[in-house]
Short mmCIF file of C-alpha atoms (C1' of nucleotides) in Angstrom, two decimals:
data_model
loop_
_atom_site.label_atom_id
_atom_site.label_comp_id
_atom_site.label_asym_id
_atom_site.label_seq_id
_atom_site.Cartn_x
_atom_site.Cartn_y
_atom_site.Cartn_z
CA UNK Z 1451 -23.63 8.98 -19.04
CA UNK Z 1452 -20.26 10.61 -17.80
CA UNK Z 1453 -18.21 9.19 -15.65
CA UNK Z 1454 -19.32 10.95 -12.18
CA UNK Z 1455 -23.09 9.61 -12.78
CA UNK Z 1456 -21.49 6.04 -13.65
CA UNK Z 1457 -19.09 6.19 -10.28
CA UNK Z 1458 -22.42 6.97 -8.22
CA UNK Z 1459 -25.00 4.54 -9.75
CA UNK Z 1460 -22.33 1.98 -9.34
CA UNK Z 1461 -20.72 2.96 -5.71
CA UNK Z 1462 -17.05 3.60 -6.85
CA UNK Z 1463 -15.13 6.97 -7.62
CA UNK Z 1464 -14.77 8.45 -10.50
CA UNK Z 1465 -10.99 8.16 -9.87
CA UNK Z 1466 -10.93 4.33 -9.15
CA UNK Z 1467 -13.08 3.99 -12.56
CA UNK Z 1468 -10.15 5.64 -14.38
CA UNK Z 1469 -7.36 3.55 -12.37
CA UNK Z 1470 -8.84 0.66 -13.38
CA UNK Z 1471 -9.12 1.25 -17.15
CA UNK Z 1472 -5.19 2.95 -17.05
CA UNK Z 1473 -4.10 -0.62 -15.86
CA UNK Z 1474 -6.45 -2.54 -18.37
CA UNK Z 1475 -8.92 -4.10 -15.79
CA UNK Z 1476 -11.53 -2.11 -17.56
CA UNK Z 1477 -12.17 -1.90 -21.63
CA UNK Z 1478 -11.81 1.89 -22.59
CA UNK Z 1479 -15.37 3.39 -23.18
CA UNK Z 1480 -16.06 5.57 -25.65
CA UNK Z 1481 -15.68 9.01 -25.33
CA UNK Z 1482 -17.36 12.27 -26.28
CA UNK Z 1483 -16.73 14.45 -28.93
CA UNK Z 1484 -15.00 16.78 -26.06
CA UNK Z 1485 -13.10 13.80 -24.89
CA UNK Z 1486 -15.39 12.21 -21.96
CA UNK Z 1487 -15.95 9.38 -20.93
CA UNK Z 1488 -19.10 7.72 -21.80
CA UNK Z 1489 -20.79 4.76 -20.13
CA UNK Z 1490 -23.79 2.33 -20.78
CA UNK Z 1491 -26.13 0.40 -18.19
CA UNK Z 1492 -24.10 -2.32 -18.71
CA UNK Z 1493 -20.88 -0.53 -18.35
CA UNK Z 1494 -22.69 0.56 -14.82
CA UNK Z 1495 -22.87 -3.49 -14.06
CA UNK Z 1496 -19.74 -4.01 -14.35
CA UNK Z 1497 -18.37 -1.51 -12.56
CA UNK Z 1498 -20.33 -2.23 -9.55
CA UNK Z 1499 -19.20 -6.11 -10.17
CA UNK Z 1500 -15.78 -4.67 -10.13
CA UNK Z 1501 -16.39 -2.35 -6.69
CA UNK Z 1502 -18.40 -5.23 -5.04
CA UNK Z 1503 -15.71 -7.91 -5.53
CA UNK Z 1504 -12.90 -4.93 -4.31
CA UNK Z 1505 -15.04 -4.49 -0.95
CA UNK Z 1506 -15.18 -7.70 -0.65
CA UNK Z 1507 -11.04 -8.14 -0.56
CA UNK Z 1508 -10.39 -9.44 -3.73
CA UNK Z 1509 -6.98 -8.31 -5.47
CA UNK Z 1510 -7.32 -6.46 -9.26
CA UNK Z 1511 -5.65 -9.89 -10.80
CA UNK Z 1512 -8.66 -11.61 -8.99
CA UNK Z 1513 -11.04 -9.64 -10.02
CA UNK Z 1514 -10.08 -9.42 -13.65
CA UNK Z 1515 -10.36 -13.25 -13.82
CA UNK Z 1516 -13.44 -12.73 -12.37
CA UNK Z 1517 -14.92 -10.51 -14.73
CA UNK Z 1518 -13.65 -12.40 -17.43
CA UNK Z 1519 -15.69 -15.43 -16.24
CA UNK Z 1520 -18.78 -12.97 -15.66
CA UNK Z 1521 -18.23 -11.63 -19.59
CA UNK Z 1522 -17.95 -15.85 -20.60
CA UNK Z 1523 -21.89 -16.88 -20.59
CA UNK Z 1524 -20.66 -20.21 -21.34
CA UNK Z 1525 -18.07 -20.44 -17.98
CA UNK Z 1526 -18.23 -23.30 -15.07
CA UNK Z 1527 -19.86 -22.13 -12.02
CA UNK Z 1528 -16.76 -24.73 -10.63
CA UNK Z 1529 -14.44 -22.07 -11.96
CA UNK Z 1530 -15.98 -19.20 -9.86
CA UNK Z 1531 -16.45 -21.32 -7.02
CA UNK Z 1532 -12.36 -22.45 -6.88
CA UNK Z 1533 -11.58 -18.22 -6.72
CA UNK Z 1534 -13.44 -17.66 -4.54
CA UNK Z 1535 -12.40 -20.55 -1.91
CA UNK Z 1536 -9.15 -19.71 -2.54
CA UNK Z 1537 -9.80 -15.76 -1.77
CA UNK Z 1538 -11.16 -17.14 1.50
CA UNK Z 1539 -8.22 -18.98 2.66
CA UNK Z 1540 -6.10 -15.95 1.75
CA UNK Z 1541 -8.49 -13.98 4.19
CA UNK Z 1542 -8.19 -16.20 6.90
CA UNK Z 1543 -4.97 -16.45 6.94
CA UNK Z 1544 -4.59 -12.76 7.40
CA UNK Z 1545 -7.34 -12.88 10.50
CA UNK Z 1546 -5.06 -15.41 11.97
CA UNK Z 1547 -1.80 -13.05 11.37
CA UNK Z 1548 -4.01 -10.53 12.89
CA UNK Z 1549 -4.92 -12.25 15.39
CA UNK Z 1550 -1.47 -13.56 16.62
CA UNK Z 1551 -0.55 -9.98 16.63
CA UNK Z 1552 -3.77 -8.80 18.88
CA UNK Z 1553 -3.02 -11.70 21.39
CA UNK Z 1554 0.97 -11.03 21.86
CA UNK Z 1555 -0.58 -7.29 22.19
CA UNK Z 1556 -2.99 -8.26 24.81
CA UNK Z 1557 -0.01 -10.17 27.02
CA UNK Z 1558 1.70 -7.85 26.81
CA UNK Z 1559 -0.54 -4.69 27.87
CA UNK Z 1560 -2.33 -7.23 30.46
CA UNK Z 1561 1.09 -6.86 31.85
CA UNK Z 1562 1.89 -3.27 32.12
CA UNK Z 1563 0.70 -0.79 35.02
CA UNK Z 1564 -0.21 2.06 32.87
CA UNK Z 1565 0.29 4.31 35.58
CA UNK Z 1566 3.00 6.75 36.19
CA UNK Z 1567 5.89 4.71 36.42
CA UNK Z 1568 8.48 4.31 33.65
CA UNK Z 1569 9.02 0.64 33.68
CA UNK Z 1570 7.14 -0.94 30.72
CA UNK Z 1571 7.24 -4.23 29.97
CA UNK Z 1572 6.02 -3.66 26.50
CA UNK Z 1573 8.73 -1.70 25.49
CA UNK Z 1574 11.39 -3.95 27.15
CA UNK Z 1575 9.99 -7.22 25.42
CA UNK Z 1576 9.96 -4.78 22.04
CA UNK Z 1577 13.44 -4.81 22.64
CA UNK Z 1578 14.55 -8.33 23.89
CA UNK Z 1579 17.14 -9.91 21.72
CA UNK Z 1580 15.46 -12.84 18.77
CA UNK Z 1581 12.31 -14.71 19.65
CA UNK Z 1582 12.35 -14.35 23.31
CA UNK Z 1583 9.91 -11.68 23.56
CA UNK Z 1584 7.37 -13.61 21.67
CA UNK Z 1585 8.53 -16.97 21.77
CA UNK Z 1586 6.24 -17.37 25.01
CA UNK Z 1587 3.65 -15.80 22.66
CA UNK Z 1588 1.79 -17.00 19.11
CA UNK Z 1589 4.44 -17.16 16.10
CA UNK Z 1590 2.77 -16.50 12.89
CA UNK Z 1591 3.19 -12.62 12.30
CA UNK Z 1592 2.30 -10.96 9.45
CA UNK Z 1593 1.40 -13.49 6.40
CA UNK Z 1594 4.18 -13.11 3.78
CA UNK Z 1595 5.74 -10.46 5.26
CA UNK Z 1596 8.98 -10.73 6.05
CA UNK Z 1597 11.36 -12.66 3.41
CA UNK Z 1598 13.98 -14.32 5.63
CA UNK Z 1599 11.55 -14.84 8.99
CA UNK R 220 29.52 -2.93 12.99
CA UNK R 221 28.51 -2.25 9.38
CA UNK R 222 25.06 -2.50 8.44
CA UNK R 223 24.73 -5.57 7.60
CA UNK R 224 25.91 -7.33 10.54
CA UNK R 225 23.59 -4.84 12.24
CA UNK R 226 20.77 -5.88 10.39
CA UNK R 227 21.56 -9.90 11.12
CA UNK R 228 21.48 -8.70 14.39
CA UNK R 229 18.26 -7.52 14.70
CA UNK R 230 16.77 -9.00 12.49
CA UNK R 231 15.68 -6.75 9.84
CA UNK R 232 17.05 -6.06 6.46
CA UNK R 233 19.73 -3.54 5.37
CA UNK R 234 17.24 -1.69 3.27
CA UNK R 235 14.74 -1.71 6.02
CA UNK R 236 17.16 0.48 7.84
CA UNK R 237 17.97 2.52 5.35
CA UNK R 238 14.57 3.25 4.51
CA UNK R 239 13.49 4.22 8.38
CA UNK R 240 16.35 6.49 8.47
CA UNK R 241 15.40 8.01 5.33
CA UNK R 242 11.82 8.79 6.40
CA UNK R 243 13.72 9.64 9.58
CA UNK R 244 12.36 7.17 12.09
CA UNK R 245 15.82 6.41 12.93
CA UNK R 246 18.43 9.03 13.46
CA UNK R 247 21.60 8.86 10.70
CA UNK R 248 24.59 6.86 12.34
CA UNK R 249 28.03 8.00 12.28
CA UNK R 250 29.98 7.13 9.12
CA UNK R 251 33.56 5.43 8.53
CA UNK R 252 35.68 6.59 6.26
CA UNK R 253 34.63 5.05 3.31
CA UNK R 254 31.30 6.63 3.99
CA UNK R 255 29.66 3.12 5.37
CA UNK R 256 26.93 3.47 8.34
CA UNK R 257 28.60 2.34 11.75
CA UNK R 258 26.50 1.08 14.28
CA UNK R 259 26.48 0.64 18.02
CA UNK R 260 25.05 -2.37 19.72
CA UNK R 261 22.60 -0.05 21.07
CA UNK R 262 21.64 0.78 17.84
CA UNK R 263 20.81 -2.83 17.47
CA UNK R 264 18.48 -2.84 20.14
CA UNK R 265 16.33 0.16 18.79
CA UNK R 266 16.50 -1.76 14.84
CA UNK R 267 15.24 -4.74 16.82
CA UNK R 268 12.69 -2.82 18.79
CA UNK R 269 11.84 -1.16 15.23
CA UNK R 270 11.67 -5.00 12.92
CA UNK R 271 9.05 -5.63 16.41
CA UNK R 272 6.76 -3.54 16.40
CA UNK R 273 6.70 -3.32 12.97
CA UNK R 274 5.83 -7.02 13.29
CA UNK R 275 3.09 -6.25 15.91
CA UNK R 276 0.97 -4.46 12.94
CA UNK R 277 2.42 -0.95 14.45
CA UNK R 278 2.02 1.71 11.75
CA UNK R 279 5.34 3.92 11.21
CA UNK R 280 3.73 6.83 13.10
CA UNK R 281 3.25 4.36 15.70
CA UNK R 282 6.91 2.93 16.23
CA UNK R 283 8.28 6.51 16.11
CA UNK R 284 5.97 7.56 18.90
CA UNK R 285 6.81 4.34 20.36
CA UNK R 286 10.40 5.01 19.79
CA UNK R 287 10.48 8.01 21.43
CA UNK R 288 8.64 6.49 24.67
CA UNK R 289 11.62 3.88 24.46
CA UNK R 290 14.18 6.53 24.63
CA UNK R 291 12.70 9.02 27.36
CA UNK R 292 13.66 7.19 30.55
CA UNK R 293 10.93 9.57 32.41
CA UNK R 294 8.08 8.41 30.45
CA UNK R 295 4.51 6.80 31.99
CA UNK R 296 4.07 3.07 31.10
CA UNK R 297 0.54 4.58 30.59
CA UNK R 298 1.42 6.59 27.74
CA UNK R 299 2.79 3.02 26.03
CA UNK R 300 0.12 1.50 27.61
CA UNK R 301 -2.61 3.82 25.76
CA UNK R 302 -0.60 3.61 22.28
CA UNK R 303 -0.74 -0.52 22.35
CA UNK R 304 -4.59 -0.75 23.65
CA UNK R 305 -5.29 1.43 20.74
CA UNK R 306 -3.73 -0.35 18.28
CA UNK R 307 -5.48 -3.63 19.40
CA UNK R 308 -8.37 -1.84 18.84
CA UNK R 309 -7.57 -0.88 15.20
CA UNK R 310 -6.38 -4.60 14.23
CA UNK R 311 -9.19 -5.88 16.23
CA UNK R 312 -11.72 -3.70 13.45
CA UNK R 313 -10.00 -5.08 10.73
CA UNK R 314 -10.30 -8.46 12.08
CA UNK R 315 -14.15 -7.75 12.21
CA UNK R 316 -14.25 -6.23 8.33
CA UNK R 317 -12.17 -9.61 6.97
CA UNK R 318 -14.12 -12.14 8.97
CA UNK R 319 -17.41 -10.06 7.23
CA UNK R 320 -15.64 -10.47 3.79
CA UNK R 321 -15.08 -14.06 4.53
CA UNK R 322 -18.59 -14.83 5.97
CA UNK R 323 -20.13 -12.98 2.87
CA UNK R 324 -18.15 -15.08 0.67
CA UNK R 325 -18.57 -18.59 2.49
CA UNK R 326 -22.60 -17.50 1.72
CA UNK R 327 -21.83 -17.12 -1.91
CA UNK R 328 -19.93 -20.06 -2.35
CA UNK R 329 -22.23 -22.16 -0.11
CA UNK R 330 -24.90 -21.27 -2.89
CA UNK R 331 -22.63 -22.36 -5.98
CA UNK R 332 -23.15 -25.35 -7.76
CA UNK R 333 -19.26 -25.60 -8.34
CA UNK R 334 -19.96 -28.14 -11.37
CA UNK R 335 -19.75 -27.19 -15.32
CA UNK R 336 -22.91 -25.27 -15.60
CA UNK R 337 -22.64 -21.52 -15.98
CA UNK R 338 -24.96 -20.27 -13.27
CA UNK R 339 -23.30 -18.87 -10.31
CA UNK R 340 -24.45 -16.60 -7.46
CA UNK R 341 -21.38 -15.28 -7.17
CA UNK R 342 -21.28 -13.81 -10.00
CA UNK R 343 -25.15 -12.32 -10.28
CA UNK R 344 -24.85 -11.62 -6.39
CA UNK R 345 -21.72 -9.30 -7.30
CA UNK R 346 -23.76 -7.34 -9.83
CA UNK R 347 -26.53 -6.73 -8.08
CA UNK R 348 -28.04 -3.38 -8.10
CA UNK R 349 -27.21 -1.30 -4.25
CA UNK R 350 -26.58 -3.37 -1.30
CA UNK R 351 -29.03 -6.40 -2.17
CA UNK R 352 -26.17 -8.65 -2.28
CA UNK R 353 -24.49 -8.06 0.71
CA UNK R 354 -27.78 -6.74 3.11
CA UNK R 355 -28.60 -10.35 3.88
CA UNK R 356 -24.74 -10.71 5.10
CA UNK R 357 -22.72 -8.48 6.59
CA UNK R 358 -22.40 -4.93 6.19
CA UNK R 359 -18.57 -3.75 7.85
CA UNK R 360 -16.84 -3.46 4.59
CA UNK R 361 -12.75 -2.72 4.52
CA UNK R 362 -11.08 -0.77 7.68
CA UNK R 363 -11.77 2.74 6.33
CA UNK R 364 -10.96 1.90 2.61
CA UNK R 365 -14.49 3.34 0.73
CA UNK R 366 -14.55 7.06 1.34
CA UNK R 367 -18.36 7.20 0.78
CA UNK R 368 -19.21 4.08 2.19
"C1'" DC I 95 -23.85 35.69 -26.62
"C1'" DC I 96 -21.33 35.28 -22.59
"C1'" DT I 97 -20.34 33.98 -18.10
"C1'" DT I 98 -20.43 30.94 -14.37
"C1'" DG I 99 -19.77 26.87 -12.17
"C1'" DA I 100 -19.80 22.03 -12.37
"C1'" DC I 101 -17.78 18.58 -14.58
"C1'" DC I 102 -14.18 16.51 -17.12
"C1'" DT I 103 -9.14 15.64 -18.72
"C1'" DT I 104 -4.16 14.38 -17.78
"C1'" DC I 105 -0.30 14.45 -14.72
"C1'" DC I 106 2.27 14.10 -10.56
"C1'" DC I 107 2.89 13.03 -5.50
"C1'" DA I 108 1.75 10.43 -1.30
"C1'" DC I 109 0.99 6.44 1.79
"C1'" DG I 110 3.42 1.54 3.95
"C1'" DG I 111 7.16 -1.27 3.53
"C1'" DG I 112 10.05 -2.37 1.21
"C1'" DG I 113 12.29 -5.47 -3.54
"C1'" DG I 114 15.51 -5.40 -7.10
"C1'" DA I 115 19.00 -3.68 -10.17
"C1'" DA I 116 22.81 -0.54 -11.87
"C1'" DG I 117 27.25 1.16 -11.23
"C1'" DG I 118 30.92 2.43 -8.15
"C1'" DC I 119 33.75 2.12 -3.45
"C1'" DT I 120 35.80 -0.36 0.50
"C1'" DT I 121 37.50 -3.80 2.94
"C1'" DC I 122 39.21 -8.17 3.99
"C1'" DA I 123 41.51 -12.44 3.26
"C1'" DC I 124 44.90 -14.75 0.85
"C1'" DG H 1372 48.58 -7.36 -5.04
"C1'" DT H 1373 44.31 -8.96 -6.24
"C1'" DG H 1374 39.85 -10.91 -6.27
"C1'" DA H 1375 35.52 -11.41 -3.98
"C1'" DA H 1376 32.34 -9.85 -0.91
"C1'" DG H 1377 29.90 -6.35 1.06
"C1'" DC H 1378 28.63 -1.74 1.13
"C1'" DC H 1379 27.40 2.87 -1.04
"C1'" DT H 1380 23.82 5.83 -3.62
"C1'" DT H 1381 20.17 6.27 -6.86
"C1'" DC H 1382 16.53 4.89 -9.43
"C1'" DC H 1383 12.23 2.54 -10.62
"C1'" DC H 1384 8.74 -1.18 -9.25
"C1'" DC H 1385 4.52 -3.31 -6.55
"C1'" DC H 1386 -0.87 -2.50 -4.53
"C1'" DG H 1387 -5.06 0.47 -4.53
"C1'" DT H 1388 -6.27 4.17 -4.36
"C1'" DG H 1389 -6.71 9.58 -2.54
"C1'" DG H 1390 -5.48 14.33 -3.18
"C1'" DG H 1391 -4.62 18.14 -5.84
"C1'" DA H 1392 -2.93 21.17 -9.83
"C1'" DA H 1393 -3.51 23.02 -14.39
"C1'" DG H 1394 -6.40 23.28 -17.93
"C1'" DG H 1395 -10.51 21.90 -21.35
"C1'" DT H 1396 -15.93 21.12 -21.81
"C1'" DC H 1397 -20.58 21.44 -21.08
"C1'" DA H 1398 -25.19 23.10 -19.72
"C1'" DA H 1399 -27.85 26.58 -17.95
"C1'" DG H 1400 -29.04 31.28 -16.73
"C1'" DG H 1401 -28.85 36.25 -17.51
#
DNA sequence: CCTTGACCTTCCCACGGGGGAAGGCTTCAC
DNA sequence: GTGAAGCCTTCCCCCGTGGGAAGGTCAAGG
């Protein structure tokens, strides 16, 4: 089948399919005697492997070690297990970033009028000089952002 | 001050101020000379309002609008008050779709062996056919990342 | 047989939010 | 006067696609 039928049975774009074979995540199918792409049932599985563990957060390097384990019928379930702990500490740690953010956001619209009146005390803690605006606040901001906070 | 000490002072780096004046979120500062940026302590503030927001999870087009609520002395703490409330909003969806990504995966891994055998519902779960592997967990995928989702 | 339209190909640009390096000026302290 | 920072510009890099242009292919209908 061509790539468009492929990127529907399996739930990903035909563009993303293409992506992911240009950066070698995928194994180059083989083509038609015009030049297109041509992929198998199984081809189909793994793409939707590939699309399923994407929706689900995990980063291309991730998911190419997961595929490889997928591809290994003789692989420790252990192995598979460790990723995908690890992929859920990574997420939580961004819910808590996220979170930090939503309560210092909260503060500080619980204490603005958001009526007519210039005086904002969002936009004056925006501006207050180091930690002072958020010191009263929650800390961790966004997880591995910044390099020298 | 050059931009350096400007950036110390507010807590951003000097190519995070070059960049938002390239993209022209902040306006050019005067020049010395030797062609280095010269900057006011006022200028400080709005870099440290800037490294802020940008910390809050605000989105470029965000801190500009934001910026220019900061500099209009005539503006309605409602008008800040609307842009913040919204953005809680949007960080509080993508809260939701991680803690679905995590809860799908804490079901997955809950089901793995995790010892030396090969057989993992991970792996099978991830290329399943449809939505049979995630219908039985939790649907809200990534903030707006699948276009046909 | 030929056209049409859907599909495919490669290539480049964009996003946010910068990091890092090359190669050349300035500026300051000694 | 001179050496070491610090600054300047410019370029290319990362993730994970999406969008679109310019052009080739394929299947079906007239």
């Amino acid at each position: 089948m061509n790539i468009g039928e492929a990127a529907a049975a399996a739930g990903v774009t035909a563009k993303t399919i293409r992506y992911y074979e240009s950066i070698g995540l995928l194994r180059p199918p083989p083509r038609s005697t015009g030049g297109y792409r041509l992929y198998s049932p199984e081809d189909v599985h793994t793409l939707r492997f590939a699309g399923r563990a994407r929706d689900l957060g995990f980063s291309i390097d991730e998911i190419g070690n997961l595929l490889a384990l997928w591809r290994d019928k003789r692989r420790a379930s252990a192995d598979v297990k460790r990723i995908a702990i690890g992929h859920i500490v990574e997420l939580e740690g961004k819910i808590a970033a996220l979170q930090a953010m939503v309560a210092t956001l909260r503060h500080l619209a619980r204490t603005c009028h958001g009526d007519g009146r210039p005086d904002c005390p969002i936009l004056t803690s925006l501006a207050e000089p180091a930690d002072a605006g958020s010191a009263h606040c929650h800390p961790p901001k966004r997880a591995g952002r910044r390099k020298k906070a």
